Short mmCIF file of C-alpha atoms and ligand atoms in Angstrom, two decimals:
data_model
loop_
_atom_site.label_atom_id
_atom_site.label_comp_id
_atom_site.label_asym_id
_atom_site.label_seq_id
_atom_site.Cartn_x
_atom_site.Cartn_y
_atom_site.Cartn_z
CA MET Z 714 -36.31 44.56 -50.02
CA ALA Z 715 -35.59 41.10 -49.48
CA ASP Z 716 -34.74 39.63 -45.65
CA GLN Z 717 -30.46 40.23 -45.47
CA SER Z 718 -31.09 37.39 -42.31
CA THR Z 719 -32.90 34.49 -45.54
CA ALA Z 720 -30.59 36.15 -47.78
CA PRO Z 721 -27.81 33.62 -49.47
CA LEU Z 722 -24.46 34.21 -47.42
CA PRO Z 723 -21.71 35.70 -49.28
CA SER Z 724 -19.50 32.95 -50.73
CA MET Z 725 -16.34 32.93 -48.58
CA ALA Z 726 -15.43 30.65 -50.72
CA PRO Z 727 -12.01 32.83 -51.89
CA ALA Z 728 -11.77 34.17 -55.51
CA PRO Z 729 -9.34 31.20 -57.49
CA ASP Z 730 -6.63 33.84 -58.83
CA LYS Z 731 -6.30 34.25 -55.42
CA LYS Z 732 -2.30 33.93 -54.27
CA PRO Z 733 -0.60 34.58 -51.57
CA VAL Z 734 2.08 37.59 -51.36
CA VAL Z 735 5.34 36.19 -51.07
CA ILE Z 736 8.23 38.06 -48.90
CA LEU Z 737 11.71 37.76 -49.26
CA CYS Z 738 13.67 39.13 -46.37
CA ILE Z 739 17.01 40.05 -47.22
CA GLY Z 740 19.93 42.22 -45.33
CA MET Z 741 23.31 42.64 -43.47
CA ALA Z 742 24.38 40.24 -41.02
CA GLY Z 743 21.93 41.44 -37.57
CA SER Z 744 20.40 44.27 -40.27
CA GLY Z 745 17.56 42.44 -38.38
CA LYS Z 746 15.70 40.48 -40.43
CA THR Z 747 14.75 37.60 -37.80
CA THR Z 748 13.94 40.24 -35.47
CA PHE Z 749 11.59 41.86 -38.50
CA LEU Z 750 9.91 39.19 -38.81
CA GLN Z 751 8.33 38.33 -35.61
CA ARG Z 752 7.26 41.54 -35.36
CA LEU Z 753 5.40 41.25 -38.61
CA ASN Z 754 4.21 37.57 -38.47
CA ALA Z 755 2.79 39.27 -35.49
CA HIS Z 756 0.74 42.43 -36.83
CA LEU Z 757 -0.26 40.04 -39.13
CA HIS Z 758 -1.58 38.24 -36.00
CA THR Z 759 -4.39 40.89 -34.93
CA GLU Z 760 -4.58 41.37 -38.95
CA ARG Z 761 -5.90 38.89 -38.69
CA GLN Z 762 -3.49 37.94 -42.09
CA VAL Z 763 -2.35 34.70 -42.15
CA PRO Z 764 1.22 33.95 -42.66
CA TYR Z 765 3.01 30.99 -44.48
CA ILE Z 766 6.53 31.32 -42.67
CA LEU Z 767 10.58 29.69 -43.78
CA ASN Z 768 12.62 29.86 -41.99
CA LEU Z 769 16.18 29.04 -44.64
CA ASP Z 770 18.34 30.36 -42.21
CA PRO Z 771 20.18 26.81 -41.19
CA ALA Z 772 22.85 28.47 -38.89
CA VAL Z 773 20.62 30.52 -36.22
CA THR Z 774 20.33 29.14 -32.68
CA ARG Z 775 16.48 30.49 -31.29
CA VAL Z 776 13.78 30.86 -34.56
CA PRO Z 777 11.67 33.85 -31.58
CA PHE Z 778 8.66 32.01 -34.40
CA ASN Z 779 7.08 29.62 -35.93
CA ALA Z 780 7.91 28.28 -38.80
CA ASN Z 781 5.89 26.45 -41.04
CA ILE Z 782 9.20 25.04 -42.77
CA ASP Z 783 12.35 25.14 -41.46
CA ILE Z 784 15.68 23.96 -43.32
CA ARG Z 785 16.70 23.79 -39.86
CA ASP Z 786 14.48 20.14 -39.28
CA THR Z 787 16.03 18.35 -43.05
CA ILE Z 788 19.33 19.54 -42.57
CA ASP Z 789 21.87 19.78 -39.99
CA TYR Z 790 24.24 22.60 -40.29
CA LYS Z 791 27.16 21.40 -37.92
CA GLN Z 792 27.15 17.77 -39.42
CA VAL Z 793 27.25 19.67 -42.78
CA MET Z 794 30.75 21.35 -41.44
CA ASN Z 795 32.18 18.39 -40.03
CA GLU Z 796 31.28 16.28 -43.06
CA TYR Z 797 32.30 18.02 -45.76
CA GLN Z 798 35.33 20.24 -43.71
CA LEU Z 799 33.74 23.87 -44.14
CA GLY Z 800 33.72 26.40 -42.86
CA PRO Z 801 30.71 29.05 -41.54
CA ASN Z 802 30.11 30.03 -45.00
CA GLY Z 803 30.30 26.98 -47.31
CA ALA Z 804 27.91 25.15 -44.66
CA ILE Z 805 25.93 27.43 -44.85
CA LEU Z 806 25.77 27.75 -48.66
CA THR Z 807 25.87 23.98 -49.28
CA SER Z 808 22.07 23.12 -46.71
CA LEU Z 809 20.56 25.69 -48.60
CA ASN Z 810 21.93 24.09 -52.06
CA LEU Z 811 21.04 20.53 -50.58
CA PHE Z 812 17.76 22.36 -49.33
CA THR Z 813 17.22 23.64 -53.12
CA THR Z 814 17.52 20.12 -53.80
CA LYS Z 815 13.84 19.76 -51.88
CA PHE Z 816 12.20 22.91 -52.80
CA ASP Z 817 9.63 21.18 -55.19
CA GLN Z 818 8.31 19.93 -52.21
CA VAL Z 819 8.20 23.55 -49.90
CA LEU Z 820 6.23 25.10 -53.13
CA GLY Z 821 3.11 21.72 -52.87
CA PHE Z 822 3.16 22.82 -49.03
CA ILE Z 823 2.60 26.38 -50.37
CA GLU Z 824 0.52 25.80 -53.01
CA LYS Z 825 -2.00 22.90 -50.29
CA ARG Z 826 -2.32 25.79 -47.98
CA SER Z 827 -2.16 28.96 -50.34
CA SER Z 828 -5.66 29.52 -51.18
CA ALA Z 829 -6.42 30.56 -47.36
CA LEU Z 830 -2.61 32.70 -47.32
CA ASP Z 831 -2.31 36.18 -47.33
CA TYR Z 832 1.47 35.90 -46.98
CA VAL Z 833 4.55 34.12 -47.23
CA ILE Z 834 7.05 35.28 -45.93
CA LEU Z 835 10.72 34.57 -45.75
CA ASP Z 836 14.05 34.78 -43.42
CA THR Z 837 17.52 34.36 -45.19
CA PRO Z 838 20.80 32.87 -43.83
CA GLY Z 839 22.57 36.11 -42.20
CA GLN Z 840 25.69 36.34 -44.93
CA ILE Z 841 23.74 38.43 -47.51
CA GLU Z 842 25.94 37.04 -50.58
CA ILE Z 843 25.26 33.48 -49.92
CA PHE Z 844 21.30 34.08 -50.31
CA THR Z 845 21.44 37.10 -53.01
CA TRP Z 846 24.78 35.33 -55.41
CA SER Z 847 24.57 31.87 -54.82
CA ALA Z 848 22.55 29.13 -57.67
CA SER Z 849 20.07 28.28 -55.27
CA GLY Z 850 18.97 31.21 -53.94
CA SER Z 851 18.14 32.25 -57.46
CA ILE Z 852 16.10 29.41 -58.15
CA ILE Z 853 14.35 29.49 -54.43
CA THR Z 854 13.63 33.31 -55.82
CA ASP Z 855 12.73 32.81 -59.44
CA THR Z 856 10.93 28.93 -58.45
CA LEU Z 857 8.33 31.67 -56.06
CA ALA Z 858 8.38 34.42 -58.21
CA ALA Z 859 7.15 32.27 -60.99
CA SER Z 860 4.19 31.47 -59.00
CA TYR Z 861 3.44 34.18 -57.06
CA PRO Z 862 3.55 37.86 -56.29
CA THR Z 863 6.99 38.52 -55.56
CA VAL Z 864 8.42 41.25 -53.04
CA LEU Z 865 12.19 42.29 -51.67
CA ALA Z 866 11.60 43.63 -48.83
CA TYR Z 867 16.32 44.48 -47.48
CA ILE Z 868 16.36 45.40 -44.43
CA ILE Z 869 18.56 47.93 -43.13
CA ASP Z 870 20.46 48.64 -40.63
CA THR Z 871 19.89 52.44 -39.38
CA PRO Z 872 21.89 53.53 -37.34
CA ARG Z 873 24.50 51.84 -38.76
CA THR Z 874 23.60 53.74 -42.28
CA THR Z 875 24.13 57.59 -41.09
CA SER Z 876 27.65 57.91 -42.54
CA PRO Z 877 27.22 58.64 -46.28
CA ALA Z 878 30.02 55.84 -48.22
CA THR Z 879 27.84 53.12 -45.51
CA PHE Z 880 24.70 54.81 -47.11
CA MET Z 881 26.44 54.97 -50.14
CA SER Z 882 27.42 51.17 -49.64
CA ASN Z 883 24.28 49.60 -48.53
CA MET Z 884 22.53 51.44 -51.32
CA LEU Z 885 24.45 49.84 -54.78
CA TYR Z 886 24.32 46.35 -52.51
CA ALA Z 887 20.46 47.14 -52.85
CA CYS Z 888 20.44 48.44 -56.03
CA SER Z 889 22.64 45.23 -57.83
CA ILE Z 890 19.79 42.71 -56.29
CA LEU Z 891 17.04 45.14 -58.05
CA TYR Z 892 18.99 44.84 -61.14
CA LYS Z 893 19.57 40.99 -60.40
CA THR Z 894 16.41 39.39 -59.64
CA LYS Z 895 14.12 42.70 -61.31
CA LEU Z 896 11.00 41.96 -58.95
CA PRO Z 897 9.61 44.68 -57.20
CA PHE Z 898 10.99 46.14 -54.24
CA ILE Z 899 10.84 47.60 -50.95
CA LEU Z 900 13.88 49.36 -48.89
CA VAL Z 901 12.86 49.35 -45.23
CA PHE Z 902 15.04 51.49 -42.79
CA ASN Z 903 14.83 49.43 -39.76
CA LYS Z 904 15.57 50.41 -36.50
CA THR Z 905 13.96 54.20 -36.32
CA ASP Z 906 13.48 53.42 -32.46
CA VAL Z 907 17.16 54.13 -32.29
CA THR Z 908 17.56 56.37 -35.32
CA PRO Z 909 14.53 57.86 -37.29
CA HIS Z 910 15.31 57.01 -40.97
CA ASP Z 911 14.48 61.42 -41.92
CA PHE Z 912 17.95 61.67 -43.23
CA ALA Z 913 17.88 58.65 -45.39
CA VAL Z 914 14.57 59.73 -46.86
CA GLU Z 915 15.93 63.53 -47.47
CA TRP Z 916 19.80 62.13 -48.67
CA MET Z 917 17.46 59.86 -51.04
CA THR Z 918 15.11 62.88 -52.14
CA ASP Z 919 17.67 65.60 -52.68
CA PHE Z 920 20.29 65.19 -54.55
CA GLU Z 921 22.48 68.02 -52.69
CA ALA Z 922 21.28 67.70 -49.38
CA TYR Z 923 23.66 64.47 -49.67
CA GLN Z 924 25.97 66.26 -51.65
CA ARG Z 925 26.37 68.62 -48.73
CA ALA Z 926 26.56 65.62 -46.31
CA LEU Z 927 29.28 63.92 -48.51
CA SER Z 928 31.58 67.42 -49.04
CA GLN Z 929 32.12 67.16 -45.75
CA ASP Z 930 34.28 64.04 -46.38
CA GLU Z 931 37.47 65.37 -47.03
CA THR Z 932 38.63 61.27 -48.47
CA TYR Z 933 39.93 60.54 -51.68
CA MET Z 934 36.75 58.71 -51.60
CA SER Z 935 34.01 61.29 -51.52
CA SER Z 936 34.49 62.42 -55.51
CA LEU Z 937 34.27 59.05 -56.51
CA MET Z 938 30.42 58.94 -53.97
CA ASN Z 939 29.79 62.16 -55.85
CA SER Z 940 29.33 60.16 -58.72
CA MET Z 941 28.28 57.17 -57.76
CA SER Z 942 25.77 59.08 -56.76
CA LEU Z 943 24.29 60.73 -60.43
CA VAL Z 944 23.13 57.30 -60.62
CA LEU Z 945 22.05 56.05 -57.90
CA ASP Z 946 19.76 58.67 -58.14
CA GLU Z 947 18.25 56.95 -61.14
CA PHE Z 948 17.60 54.07 -58.95
CA TYR Z 949 15.77 55.91 -56.06
CA ALA Z 950 13.18 57.11 -58.59
CA ASN Z 951 11.90 53.88 -59.39
CA LEU Z 952 12.11 52.52 -55.88
CA ARG Z 953 9.47 52.57 -52.59
CA TYR Z 954 10.65 52.90 -48.37
CA CYS Z 955 9.64 53.42 -45.61
CA GLY Z 956 10.71 52.88 -41.31
CA VAL Z 957 9.89 50.74 -38.76
CA SER Z 958 10.75 49.49 -35.77
CA ALA Z 959 11.06 45.03 -35.57
CA VAL Z 960 11.14 45.91 -31.40
CA THR Z 961 8.44 48.34 -30.89
CA GLY Z 962 6.03 47.33 -34.05
CA VAL Z 963 5.91 51.36 -35.33
CA GLY Z 964 6.03 51.45 -39.32
CA PHE Z 965 4.27 47.86 -39.36
CA ASP Z 966 1.21 49.79 -41.41
CA GLY Z 967 3.08 51.50 -43.15
CA PHE Z 968 5.16 49.11 -45.26
CA LEU Z 969 2.00 46.73 -46.11
CA GLU Z 970 1.11 49.39 -47.56
CA ARG Z 971 4.42 49.44 -49.83
CA VAL Z 972 3.43 45.56 -50.36
CA ALA Z 973 0.70 46.56 -51.93
CA GLU Z 974 1.96 48.18 -54.16
CA ALA Z 975 4.88 46.09 -54.74
CA ARG Z 976 2.13 43.09 -55.19
CA ASP Z 977 0.97 45.30 -58.27
CA GLU Z 978 3.95 46.26 -59.23
CA TYR Z 979 4.73 42.04 -59.57
CA TYR Z 980 1.23 42.55 -61.95
CA ALA Z 981 2.13 45.50 -64.44
CA GLU Z 982 5.45 45.12 -65.09
CA TYR Z 983 7.18 41.11 -63.56
CA LYS Z 984 4.46 38.76 -64.66
CA PRO Z 985 3.76 40.50 -68.50
CA GLU Z 986 7.81 39.74 -69.05
CA LEU Z 987 7.36 36.28 -67.27
CA ASP Z 988 5.20 34.90 -69.15
CA ARG Z 989 6.17 37.04 -72.25
CA MET Z 990 9.46 34.74 -71.94
CA VAL Z 991 8.04 31.43 -72.21
CA GLN Z 992 5.57 31.74 -74.73
CA GLU Z 993 9.28 32.54 -76.66
CA LYS Z 994 10.63 29.80 -74.93
CA GLN Z 995 7.49 27.31 -75.62
CA ALA Z 996 7.63 28.87 -79.10
CA LEU Z 997 10.90 27.97 -79.61
CA ARG Z 998 10.85 24.42 -78.29
CA GLU Z 999 7.86 23.96 -80.92
CA THR Z 1000 9.70 25.67 -84.00
CA GLU Z 1001 12.61 22.84 -82.73
CA LYS Z 1002 10.26 20.06 -82.15
CA LYS Z 1003 8.69 21.08 -86.43
CA GLU Z 1004 12.38 20.93 -87.55
CA HIS Z 1005 12.88 17.76 -86.01
CA LEU Z 1006 9.96 16.04 -87.44
CA GLU Z 1007 10.66 17.69 -90.76
CA ARG Z 1008 14.15 16.83 -91.22
CA LEU Z 1009 12.85 12.54 -90.20
CA LEU Z 1010 9.65 13.12 -93.12
CA LYS Z 1011 12.63 13.57 -95.33
CA ASP Z 1012 14.48 11.43 -94.38
CA MET Z 1013 12.22 8.56 -94.65
CA THR Z 1014 11.24 9.38 -98.04
CA ILE Z 1015 14.90 9.30 -99.55
CA THR Z 1016 15.15 5.96 -97.64
CA GLU Z 1017 11.26 5.28 -99.38
CA GLY Z 1018 10.93 1.89 -101.36
CA ALA Z 1019 15.28 1.22 -100.67
CA GLU Z 1020 15.68 -1.94 -99.96
CA VAL Z 1021 16.69 -3.45 -96.63
CA PRO Z 1022 19.06 -6.38 -96.32
CA LEU Z 1023 18.31 -7.56 -92.71
CA ASP Z 1024 21.25 -10.49 -93.31
CA GLN Z 1025 23.93 -11.01 -94.99
N1 GTP F 2374 16.65 48.92 -31.03
C1 GTP F 2374 16.34 47.65 -32.14
N2 GTP F 2374 16.70 46.98 -31.83
C2 GTP F 2374 17.06 45.86 -33.07
C3 GTP F 2374 15.74 46.22 -34.10
N3 GTP F 2374 15.50 45.14 -35.12
C4 GTP F 2374 16.50 44.41 -34.62
N4 GTP F 2374 17.14 44.52 -33.40
C5 GTP F 2374 18.48 44.00 -32.85
O1 GTP F 2374 19.61 44.08 -33.96
C6 GTP F 2374 19.94 42.19 -33.23
C7 GTP F 2374 19.83 41.47 -35.16
O2 GTP F 2374 19.38 41.04 -34.93
P1 GTP F 2374 18.91 40.41 -35.58
O3 GTP F 2374 16.78 39.80 -36.38
O4 GTP F 2374 18.64 38.49 -35.12
O5 GTP F 2374 18.80 40.08 -37.23
P2 GTP F 2374 18.86 39.38 -38.22
O6 GTP F 2374 19.11 40.34 -39.59
O7 GTP F 2374 18.63 37.96 -37.93
O8 GTP F 2374 20.65 38.58 -38.04
P3 GTP F 2374 21.37 37.35 -39.44
O9 GTP F 2374 20.83 36.65 -38.91
O10 GTP F 2374 22.92 36.92 -37.76
O11 GTP F 2374 22.65 38.31 -40.37
C8 GTP F 2374 19.39 41.99 -32.55
O12 GTP F 2374 19.66 42.27 -30.87
C9 GTP F 2374 17.93 42.30 -32.34
O13 GTP F 2374 17.73 41.81 -30.97
C10 GTP F 2374 14.70 47.54 -33.63
O14 GTP F 2374 14.17 47.17 -34.91
N5 GTP F 2374 15.78 47.87 -32.99
MG1 MG F 2375 18.35 36.01 -38.66
#
């Protein structure tokens, strides 16, 4: 039997393919993204799992966590507003665009630390569409997803989603982001200390329960929503969700379990599709190169032996 005390210690070097999971927090204004990130950061520290934090909100006045990279360190949102004569939303978008031009450097910083990291977490601007529907938001998302297992955490203000109409519009928005990015997706019902998310779980898992809630709504919208809810049934079937309170810290173990599932989905579905697309592009580039070369050779054979007048 080997003496454990003298046996060589197992290598602590991280596995070469160990990569941190990138968690992109998105959600409607005031849903609790920043507070969620603060709580997630605290939770990960107690679990001794090191996160790397990026703040991408140039307009936030107070960041309640130590961001490793903060957009406000390189871009002055107020100055952008004055310089380009922009309103608040235009200035946030322009700041994000300016920041994106330097994103290769950000990627370099993450790369340097990546083997020691478990998570990279990102806070995004309050106006959700600025990140989800802008070119810079797509560039940041796609760049990260090309290098790291990346998942989207869609933060929902649960107390503000209790009416069937608001619930549906929030779900439709989430659905549109899921289909746009194709990344693994987690619905995070936040503020469950105020309103538990049981009603949402019931509506997502029991179609008739949602129909019953809708039937109490007499407006013309309810028939439209009736049809829409059929569409969403498919969306719910492929979705993972959890309930948390960013204020009390309840539900964060559950959230991290969903993240682990989402990471597995990234490797099983997103990554192979990405690799296939990259290979396809490479093959296309190779074919084009070959065609160019063949054309060049053909031109050379045609002109071979012909005299080229150098001087007239
Ligand atoms: N009761 C309760 N309040 C919360 C919770 N999470 C956030 N809040 C409150 O919700 C408000 C908005 O929180 P933020 O974290 O700033 O939300 P945000 O999504 O980052 O806001 P923007 O960046 O401005 O869009 C704050 O007053 C928070 O204290 C929660 O779990 N429970
Ligand atoms: Mg915020």
